[in-house]
Tab-separated table of C-alpha atoms (C1' of nucleotides) and ligand atoms in Angstrom:
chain	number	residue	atom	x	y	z
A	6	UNK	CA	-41.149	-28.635	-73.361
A	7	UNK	CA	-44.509	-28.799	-75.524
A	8	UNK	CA	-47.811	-28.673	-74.830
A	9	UNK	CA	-49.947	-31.539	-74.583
A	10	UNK	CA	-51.889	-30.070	-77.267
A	11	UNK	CA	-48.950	-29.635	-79.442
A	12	UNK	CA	-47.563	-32.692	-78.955
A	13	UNK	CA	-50.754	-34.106	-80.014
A	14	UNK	CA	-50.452	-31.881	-83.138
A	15	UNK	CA	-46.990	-32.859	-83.787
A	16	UNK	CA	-47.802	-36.564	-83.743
A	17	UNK	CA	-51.192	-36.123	-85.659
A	18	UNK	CA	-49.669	-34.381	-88.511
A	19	UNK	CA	-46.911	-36.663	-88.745
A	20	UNK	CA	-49.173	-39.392	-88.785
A	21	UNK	CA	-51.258	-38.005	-91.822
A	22	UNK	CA	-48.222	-37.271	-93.326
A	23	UNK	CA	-47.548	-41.009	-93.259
A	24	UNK	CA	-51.280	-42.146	-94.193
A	25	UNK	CA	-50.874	-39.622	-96.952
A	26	UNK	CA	-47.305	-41.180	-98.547
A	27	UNK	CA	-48.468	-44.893	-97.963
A	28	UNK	CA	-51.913	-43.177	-100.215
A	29	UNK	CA	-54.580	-43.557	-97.531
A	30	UNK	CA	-57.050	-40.912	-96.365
A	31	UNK	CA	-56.520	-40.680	-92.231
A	32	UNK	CA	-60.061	-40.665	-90.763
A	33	UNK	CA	-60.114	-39.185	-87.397
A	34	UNK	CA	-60.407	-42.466	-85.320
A	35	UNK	CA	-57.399	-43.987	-87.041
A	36	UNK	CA	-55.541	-40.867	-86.045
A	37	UNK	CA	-56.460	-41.130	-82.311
A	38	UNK	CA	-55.625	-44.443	-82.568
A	39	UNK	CA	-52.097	-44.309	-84.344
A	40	UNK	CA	-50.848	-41.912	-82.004
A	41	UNK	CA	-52.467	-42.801	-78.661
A	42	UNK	CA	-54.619	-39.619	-77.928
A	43	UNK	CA	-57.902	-39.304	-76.769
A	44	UNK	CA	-60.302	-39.052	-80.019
A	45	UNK	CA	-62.282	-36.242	-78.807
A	46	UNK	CA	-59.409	-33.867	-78.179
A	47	UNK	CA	-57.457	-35.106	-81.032
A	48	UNK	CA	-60.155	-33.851	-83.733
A	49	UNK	CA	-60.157	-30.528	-81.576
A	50	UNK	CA	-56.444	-30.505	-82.712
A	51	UNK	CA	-57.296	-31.691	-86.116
A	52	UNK	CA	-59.526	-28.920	-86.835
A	53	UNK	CA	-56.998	-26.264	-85.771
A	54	UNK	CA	-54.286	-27.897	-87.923
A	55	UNK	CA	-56.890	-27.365	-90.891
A	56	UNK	CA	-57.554	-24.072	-90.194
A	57	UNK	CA	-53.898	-23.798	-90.487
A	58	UNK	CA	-53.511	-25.590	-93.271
A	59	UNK	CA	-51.425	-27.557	-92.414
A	60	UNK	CA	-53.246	-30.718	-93.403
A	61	UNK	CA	-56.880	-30.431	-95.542
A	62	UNK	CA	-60.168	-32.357	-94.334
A	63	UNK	CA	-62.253	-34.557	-96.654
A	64	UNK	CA	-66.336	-34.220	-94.859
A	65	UNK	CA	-68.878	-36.902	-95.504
A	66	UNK	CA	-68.821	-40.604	-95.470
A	67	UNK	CA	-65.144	-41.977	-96.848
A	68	UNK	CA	-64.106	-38.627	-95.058
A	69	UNK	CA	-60.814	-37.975	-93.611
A	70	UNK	CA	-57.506	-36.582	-93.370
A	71	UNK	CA	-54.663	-35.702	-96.040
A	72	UNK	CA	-51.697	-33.600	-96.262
A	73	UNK	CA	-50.069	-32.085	-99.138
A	74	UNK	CA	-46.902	-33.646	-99.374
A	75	UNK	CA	-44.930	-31.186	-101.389
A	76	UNK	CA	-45.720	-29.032	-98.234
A	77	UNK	CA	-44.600	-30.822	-95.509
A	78	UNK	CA	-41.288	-31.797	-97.497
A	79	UNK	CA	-41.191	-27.370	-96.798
A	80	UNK	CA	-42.751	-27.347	-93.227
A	81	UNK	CA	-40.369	-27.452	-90.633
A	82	UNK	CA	-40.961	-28.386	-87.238
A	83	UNK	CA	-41.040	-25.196	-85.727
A	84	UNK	CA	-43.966	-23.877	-88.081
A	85	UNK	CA	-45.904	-26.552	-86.080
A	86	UNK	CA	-45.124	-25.323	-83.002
A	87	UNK	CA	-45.387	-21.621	-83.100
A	88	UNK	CA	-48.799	-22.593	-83.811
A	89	UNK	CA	-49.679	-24.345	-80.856
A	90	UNK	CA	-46.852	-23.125	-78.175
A	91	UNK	CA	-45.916	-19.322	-79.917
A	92	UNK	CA	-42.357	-18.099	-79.389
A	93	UNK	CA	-42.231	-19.412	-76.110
A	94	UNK	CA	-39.584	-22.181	-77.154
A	95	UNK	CA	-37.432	-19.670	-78.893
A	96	UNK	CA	-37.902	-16.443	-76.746
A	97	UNK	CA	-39.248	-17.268	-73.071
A	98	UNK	CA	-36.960	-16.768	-70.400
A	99	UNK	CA	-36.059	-20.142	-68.246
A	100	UNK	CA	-36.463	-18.516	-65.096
A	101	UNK	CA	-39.727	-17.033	-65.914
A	102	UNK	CA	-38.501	-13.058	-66.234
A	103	UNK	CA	-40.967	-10.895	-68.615
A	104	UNK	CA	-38.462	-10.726	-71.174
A	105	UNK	CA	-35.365	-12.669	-71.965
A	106	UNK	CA	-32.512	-10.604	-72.899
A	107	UNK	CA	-28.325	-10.307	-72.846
A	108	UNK	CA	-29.358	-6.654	-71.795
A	109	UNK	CA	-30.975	-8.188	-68.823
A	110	UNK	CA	-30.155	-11.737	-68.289
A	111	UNK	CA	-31.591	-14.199	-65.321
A	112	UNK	CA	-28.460	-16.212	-63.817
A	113	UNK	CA	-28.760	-19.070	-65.981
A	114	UNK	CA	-29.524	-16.948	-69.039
A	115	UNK	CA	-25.689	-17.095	-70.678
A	116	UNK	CA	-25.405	-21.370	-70.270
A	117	UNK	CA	-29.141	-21.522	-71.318
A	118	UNK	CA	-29.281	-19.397	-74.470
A	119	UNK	CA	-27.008	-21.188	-76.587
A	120	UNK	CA	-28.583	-24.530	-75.750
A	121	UNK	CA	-31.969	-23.500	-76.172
A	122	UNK	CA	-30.647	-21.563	-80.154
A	123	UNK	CA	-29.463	-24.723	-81.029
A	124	UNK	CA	-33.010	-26.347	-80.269
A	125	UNK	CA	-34.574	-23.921	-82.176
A	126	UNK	CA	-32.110	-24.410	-85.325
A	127	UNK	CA	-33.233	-28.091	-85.515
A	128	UNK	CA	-36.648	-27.556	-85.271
A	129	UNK	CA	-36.248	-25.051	-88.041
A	130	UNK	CA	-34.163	-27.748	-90.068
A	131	UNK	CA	-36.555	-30.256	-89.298
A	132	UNK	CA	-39.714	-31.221	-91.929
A	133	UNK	CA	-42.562	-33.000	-90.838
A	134	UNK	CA	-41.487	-34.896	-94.236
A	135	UNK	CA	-38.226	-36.099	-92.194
A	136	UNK	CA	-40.201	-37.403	-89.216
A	137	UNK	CA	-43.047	-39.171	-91.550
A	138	UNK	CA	-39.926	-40.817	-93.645
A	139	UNK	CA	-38.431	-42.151	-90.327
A	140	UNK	CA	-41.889	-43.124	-89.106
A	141	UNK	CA	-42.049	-45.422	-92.301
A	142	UNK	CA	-38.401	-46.855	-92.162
A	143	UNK	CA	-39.739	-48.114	-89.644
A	144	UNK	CA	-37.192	-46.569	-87.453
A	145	UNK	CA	-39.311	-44.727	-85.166
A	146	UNK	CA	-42.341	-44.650	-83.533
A	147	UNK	CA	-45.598	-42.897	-82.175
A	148	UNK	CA	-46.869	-45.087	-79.338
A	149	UNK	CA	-45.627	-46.059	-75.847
B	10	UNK	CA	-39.339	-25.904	-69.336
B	11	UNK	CA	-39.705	-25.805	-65.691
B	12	UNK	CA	-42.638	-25.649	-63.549
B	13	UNK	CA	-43.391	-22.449	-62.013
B	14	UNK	CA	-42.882	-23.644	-58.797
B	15	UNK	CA	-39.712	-24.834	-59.814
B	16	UNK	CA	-38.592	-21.251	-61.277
B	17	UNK	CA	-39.548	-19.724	-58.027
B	18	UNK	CA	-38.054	-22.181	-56.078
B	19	UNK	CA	-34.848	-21.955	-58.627
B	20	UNK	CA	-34.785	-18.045	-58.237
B	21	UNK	CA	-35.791	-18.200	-54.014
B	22	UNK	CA	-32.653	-20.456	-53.609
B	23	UNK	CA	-30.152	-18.154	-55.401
B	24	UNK	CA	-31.576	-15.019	-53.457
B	25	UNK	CA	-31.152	-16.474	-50.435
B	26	UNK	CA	-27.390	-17.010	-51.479
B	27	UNK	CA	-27.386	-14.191	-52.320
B	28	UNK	CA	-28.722	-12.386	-48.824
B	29	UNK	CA	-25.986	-14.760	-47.287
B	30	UNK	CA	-23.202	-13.894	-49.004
B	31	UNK	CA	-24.015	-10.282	-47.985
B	32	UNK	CA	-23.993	-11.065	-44.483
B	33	UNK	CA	-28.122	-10.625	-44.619
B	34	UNK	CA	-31.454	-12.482	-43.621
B	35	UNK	CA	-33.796	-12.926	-46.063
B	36	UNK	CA	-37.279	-12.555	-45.121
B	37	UNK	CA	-40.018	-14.117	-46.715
B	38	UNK	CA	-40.941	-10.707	-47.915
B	39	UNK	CA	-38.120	-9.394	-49.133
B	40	UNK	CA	-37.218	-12.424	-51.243
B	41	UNK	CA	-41.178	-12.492	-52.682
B	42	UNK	CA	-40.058	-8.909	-53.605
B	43	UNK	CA	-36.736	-9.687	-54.767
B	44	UNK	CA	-37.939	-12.103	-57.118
B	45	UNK	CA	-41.033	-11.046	-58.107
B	46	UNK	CA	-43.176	-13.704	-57.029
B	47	UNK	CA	-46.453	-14.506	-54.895
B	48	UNK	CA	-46.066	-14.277	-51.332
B	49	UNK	CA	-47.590	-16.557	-50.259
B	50	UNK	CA	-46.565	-18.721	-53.070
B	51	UNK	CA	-43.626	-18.073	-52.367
B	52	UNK	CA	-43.506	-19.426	-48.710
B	53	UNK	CA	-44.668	-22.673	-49.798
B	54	UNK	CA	-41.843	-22.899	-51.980
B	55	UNK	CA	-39.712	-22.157	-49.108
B	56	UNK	CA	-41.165	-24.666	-46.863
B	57	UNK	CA	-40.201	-27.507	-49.759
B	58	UNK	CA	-36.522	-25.740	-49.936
B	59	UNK	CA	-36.388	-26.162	-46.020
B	60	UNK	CA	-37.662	-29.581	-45.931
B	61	UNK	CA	-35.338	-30.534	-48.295
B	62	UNK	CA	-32.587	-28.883	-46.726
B	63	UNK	CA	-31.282	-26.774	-49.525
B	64	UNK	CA	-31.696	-23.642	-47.022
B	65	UNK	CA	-32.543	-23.728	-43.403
B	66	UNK	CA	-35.048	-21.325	-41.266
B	67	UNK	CA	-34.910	-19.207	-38.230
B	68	UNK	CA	-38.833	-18.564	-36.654
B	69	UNK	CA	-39.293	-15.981	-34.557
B	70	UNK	CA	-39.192	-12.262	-34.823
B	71	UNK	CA	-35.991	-10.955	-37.119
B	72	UNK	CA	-36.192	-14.713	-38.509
B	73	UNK	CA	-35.805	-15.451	-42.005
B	74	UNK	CA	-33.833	-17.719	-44.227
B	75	UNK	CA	-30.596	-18.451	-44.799
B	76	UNK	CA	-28.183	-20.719	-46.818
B	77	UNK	CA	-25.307	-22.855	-45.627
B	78	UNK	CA	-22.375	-21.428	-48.319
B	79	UNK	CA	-19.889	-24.352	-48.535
B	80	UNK	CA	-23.211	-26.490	-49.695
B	81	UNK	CA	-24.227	-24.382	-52.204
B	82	UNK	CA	-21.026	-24.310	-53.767
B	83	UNK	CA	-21.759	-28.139	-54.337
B	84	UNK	CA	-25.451	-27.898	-54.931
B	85	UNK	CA	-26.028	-28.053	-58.848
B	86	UNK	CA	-28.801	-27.081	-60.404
B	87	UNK	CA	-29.680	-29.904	-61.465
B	88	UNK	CA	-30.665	-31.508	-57.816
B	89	UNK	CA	-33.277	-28.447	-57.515
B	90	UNK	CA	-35.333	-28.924	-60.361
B	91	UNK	CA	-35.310	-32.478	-59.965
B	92	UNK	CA	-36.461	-32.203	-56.707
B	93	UNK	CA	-39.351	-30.058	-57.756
B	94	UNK	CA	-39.647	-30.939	-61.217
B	95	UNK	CA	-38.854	-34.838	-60.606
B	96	UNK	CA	-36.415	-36.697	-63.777
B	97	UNK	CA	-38.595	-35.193	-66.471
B	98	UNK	CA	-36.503	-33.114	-67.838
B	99	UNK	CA	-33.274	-35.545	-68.329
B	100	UNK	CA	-35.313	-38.732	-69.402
B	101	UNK	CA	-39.277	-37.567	-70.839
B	102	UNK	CA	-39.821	-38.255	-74.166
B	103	UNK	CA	-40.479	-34.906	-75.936
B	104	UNK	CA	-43.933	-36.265	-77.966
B	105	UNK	CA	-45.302	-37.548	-74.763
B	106	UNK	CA	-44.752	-41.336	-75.648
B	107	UNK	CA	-44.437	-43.446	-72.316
B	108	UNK	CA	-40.905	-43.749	-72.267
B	109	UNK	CA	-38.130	-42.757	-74.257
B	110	UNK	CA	-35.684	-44.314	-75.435
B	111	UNK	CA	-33.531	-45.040	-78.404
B	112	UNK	CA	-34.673	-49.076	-78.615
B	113	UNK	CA	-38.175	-47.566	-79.285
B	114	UNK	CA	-37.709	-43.771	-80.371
B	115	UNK	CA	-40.259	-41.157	-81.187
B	116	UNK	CA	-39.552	-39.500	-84.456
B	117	UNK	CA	-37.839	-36.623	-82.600
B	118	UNK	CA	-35.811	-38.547	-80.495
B	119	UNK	CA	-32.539	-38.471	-82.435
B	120	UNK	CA	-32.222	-35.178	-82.838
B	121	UNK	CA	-34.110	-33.723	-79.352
B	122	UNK	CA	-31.571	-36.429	-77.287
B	123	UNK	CA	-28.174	-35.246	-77.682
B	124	UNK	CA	-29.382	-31.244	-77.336
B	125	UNK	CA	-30.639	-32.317	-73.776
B	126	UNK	CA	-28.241	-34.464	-72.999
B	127	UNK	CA	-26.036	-31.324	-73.039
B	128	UNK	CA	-28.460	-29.419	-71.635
B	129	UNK	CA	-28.829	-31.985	-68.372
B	130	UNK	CA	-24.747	-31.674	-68.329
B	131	UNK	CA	-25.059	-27.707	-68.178
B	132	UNK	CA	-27.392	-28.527	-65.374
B	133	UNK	CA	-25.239	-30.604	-63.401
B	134	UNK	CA	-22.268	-28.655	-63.829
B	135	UNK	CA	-23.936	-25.295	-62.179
B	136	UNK	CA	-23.807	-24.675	-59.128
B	137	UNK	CA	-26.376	-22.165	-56.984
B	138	UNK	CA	-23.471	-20.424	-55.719
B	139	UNK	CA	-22.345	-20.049	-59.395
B	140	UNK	CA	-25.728	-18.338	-60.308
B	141	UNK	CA	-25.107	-16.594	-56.790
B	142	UNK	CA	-22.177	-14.505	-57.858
B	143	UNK	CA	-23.477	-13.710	-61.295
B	144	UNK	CA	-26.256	-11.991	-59.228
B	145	UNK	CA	-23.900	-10.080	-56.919
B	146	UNK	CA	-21.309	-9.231	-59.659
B	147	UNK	CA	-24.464	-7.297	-61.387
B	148	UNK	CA	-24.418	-9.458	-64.178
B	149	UNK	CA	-27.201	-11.221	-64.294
B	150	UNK	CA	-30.590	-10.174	-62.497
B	151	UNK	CA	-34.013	-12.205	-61.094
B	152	UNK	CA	-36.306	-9.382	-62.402
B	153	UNK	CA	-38.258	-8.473	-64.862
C	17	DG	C1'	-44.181	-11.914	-19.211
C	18	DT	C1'	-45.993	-9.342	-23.242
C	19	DT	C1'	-45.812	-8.127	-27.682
C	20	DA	C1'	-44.757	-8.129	-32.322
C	21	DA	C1'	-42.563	-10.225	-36.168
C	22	DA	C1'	-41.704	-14.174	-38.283
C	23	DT	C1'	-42.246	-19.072	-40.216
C	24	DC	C1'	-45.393	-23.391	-40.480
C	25	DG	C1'	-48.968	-26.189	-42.300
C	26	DG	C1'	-53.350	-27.491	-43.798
C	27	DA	C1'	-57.492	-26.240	-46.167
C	28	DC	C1'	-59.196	-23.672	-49.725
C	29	DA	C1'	-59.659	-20.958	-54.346
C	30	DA	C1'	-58.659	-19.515	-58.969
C	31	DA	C1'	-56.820	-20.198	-63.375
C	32	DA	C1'	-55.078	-22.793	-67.034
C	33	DA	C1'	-54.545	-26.962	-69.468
C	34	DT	C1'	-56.497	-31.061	-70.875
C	35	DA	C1'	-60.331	-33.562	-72.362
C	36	DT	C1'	-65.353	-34.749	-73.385
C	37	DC	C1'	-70.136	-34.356	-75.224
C	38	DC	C1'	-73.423	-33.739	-78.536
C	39	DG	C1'	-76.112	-31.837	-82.086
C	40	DA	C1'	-75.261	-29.847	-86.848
C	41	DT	C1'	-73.429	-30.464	-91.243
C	42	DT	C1'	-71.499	-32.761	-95.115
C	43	DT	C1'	-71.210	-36.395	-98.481
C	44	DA	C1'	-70.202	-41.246	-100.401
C	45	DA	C1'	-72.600	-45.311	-101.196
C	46	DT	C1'	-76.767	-47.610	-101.954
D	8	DA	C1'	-84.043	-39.964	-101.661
D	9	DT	C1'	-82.171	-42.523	-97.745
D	10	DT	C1'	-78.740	-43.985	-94.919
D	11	DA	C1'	-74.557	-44.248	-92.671
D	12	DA	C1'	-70.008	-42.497	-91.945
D	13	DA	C1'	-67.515	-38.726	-91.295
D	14	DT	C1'	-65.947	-33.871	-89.890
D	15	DC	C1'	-67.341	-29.290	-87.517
D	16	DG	C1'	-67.980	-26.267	-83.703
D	17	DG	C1'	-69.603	-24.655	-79.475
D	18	DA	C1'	-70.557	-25.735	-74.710
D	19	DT	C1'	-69.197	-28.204	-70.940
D	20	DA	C1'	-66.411	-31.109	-67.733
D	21	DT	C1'	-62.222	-32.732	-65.495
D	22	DT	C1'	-57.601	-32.424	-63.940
D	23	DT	C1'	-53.470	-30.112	-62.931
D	24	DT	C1'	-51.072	-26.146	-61.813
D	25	DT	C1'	-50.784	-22.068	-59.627
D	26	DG	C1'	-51.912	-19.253	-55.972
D	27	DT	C1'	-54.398	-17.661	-51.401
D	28	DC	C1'	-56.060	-17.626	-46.557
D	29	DC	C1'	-55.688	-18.018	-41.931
D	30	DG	C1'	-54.927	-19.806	-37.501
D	31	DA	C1'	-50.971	-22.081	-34.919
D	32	DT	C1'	-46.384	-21.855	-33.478
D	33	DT	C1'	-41.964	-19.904	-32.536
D	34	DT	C1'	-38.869	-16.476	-30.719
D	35	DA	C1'	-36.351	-11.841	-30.448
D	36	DA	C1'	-36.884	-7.509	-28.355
D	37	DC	C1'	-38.648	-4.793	-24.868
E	24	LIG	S1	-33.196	-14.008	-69.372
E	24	LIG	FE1	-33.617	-15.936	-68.563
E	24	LIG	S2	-33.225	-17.232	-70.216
E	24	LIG	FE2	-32.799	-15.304	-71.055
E	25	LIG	S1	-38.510	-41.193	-77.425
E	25	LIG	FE1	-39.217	-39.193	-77.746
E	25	LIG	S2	-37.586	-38.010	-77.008
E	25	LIG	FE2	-36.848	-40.007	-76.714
DNA sequence: GTTAAATCGGACAAAAATATCCGATTTAAT
DNA sequence: ATTAAATCGGATATTTTTGTCCGATTTAAC
């Protein structure tokens, strides 16, 4: 459903959302580590989620990675992923058709629609503070 | 969601109904035409649907494909794309962990589940001959 | 039989996604 | 100041997905 990439991102800022509420600075390796992705690519995805501001980067020695958390209590789910993946999740048509559309539907456009609108309300209703929360209840996970 | 082999082979399959239920053929061309895709993609994609015996083949000049109609009244959906897309769909976990599950869930898990859980019932529940008739009844449409 | 129109199948090619490398820069600690 | 630990950013590499090519085979029509 997600990219690789954004499921990277996903899991990384959810991570540093974690870091951040238990009051530790995320440094990149930790990050990798915590969510099982390779290091290299993961600060690739780090950087864009900066640039984003999604999550803000501390340079130098002691460095890291911190989130605001007021923010992410806001950020829903799909903010994430628009970023990495655009519309594609909301908008894309399941057969692959240049636009998806009631005016011109593929055959599975009418069972798929509704499905795929209720997907996108939950992401919407969805903050990365949620997922971090659960991540520290202890009730969910990031690795295997 | 799918592959785009799986689209093609998804949109091939209900052409090919299609052409039968009209008393027609289908050519490799025409269907490449008909649903906008790569020729000789396309025939690749055919070979799989032959080998699996979803449709069969005549060779030969004025060959073409064709579907058997009584089995694609039974044929859901749901058997195509796993056949090209494998179980990912019904049982990947949507952050990429190694397997999902609710004894070790990902933070999305509880939410994502139950929306494709419904979605792998839609799946199941259509049938290519069901997409078929959409097509003929001018409903629904594999282009553009 | 000959021809032409088709599918078949294996090797190959291009594009996109995923991932790595490495030198430059920043900065906390000493 | 020096050092060591970190992020930054651009180039490069690998893998997967998507797509093409072309000769071999089959067969209907003549
Ligand atoms: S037209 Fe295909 S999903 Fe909407
Ligand atoms: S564990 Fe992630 S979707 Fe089930």
């Amino acid at each position: 459903m997600f990219s690789k990439t954004c499921e990277h991102a996903i899991k990384a800022i959810i991570f540093v959302t974690k870091q951040t509420l238990e009051g530790k600075r995320a440094s990149l390796k930790t990050i990798a580590f915590g969510i099982e992705s390779p290091e290299a690519y993961t600060a690739k995805i780090l950087q864009l989620l900066v640039k984003n501001e999604f999550i803000f980067s501390i340079k130098g020695a002691a460095g890291g990675f911190e989130t605001d958390l007021n923010k992410m209590k806001k950020l829903s789910l799909m903010r994430v992923v628009e970023v990495f993946d655009g519309d594609s999740i909301a908008n894309r048509c399941v057969l692959g058709l240049k636009t998806c559309s009631s005016r011109n539907p593929c055959p599975f456009h009418d069972k798929y629609a509704p499905v795929r609108a209720r997907l996108v309300c939950i992401l919407e209703n969805t903050s990365i503070m949620d997922l971090a929360l659960g991540l520290i209840a202890g009730k969910t996970s990031l690795k295997e």
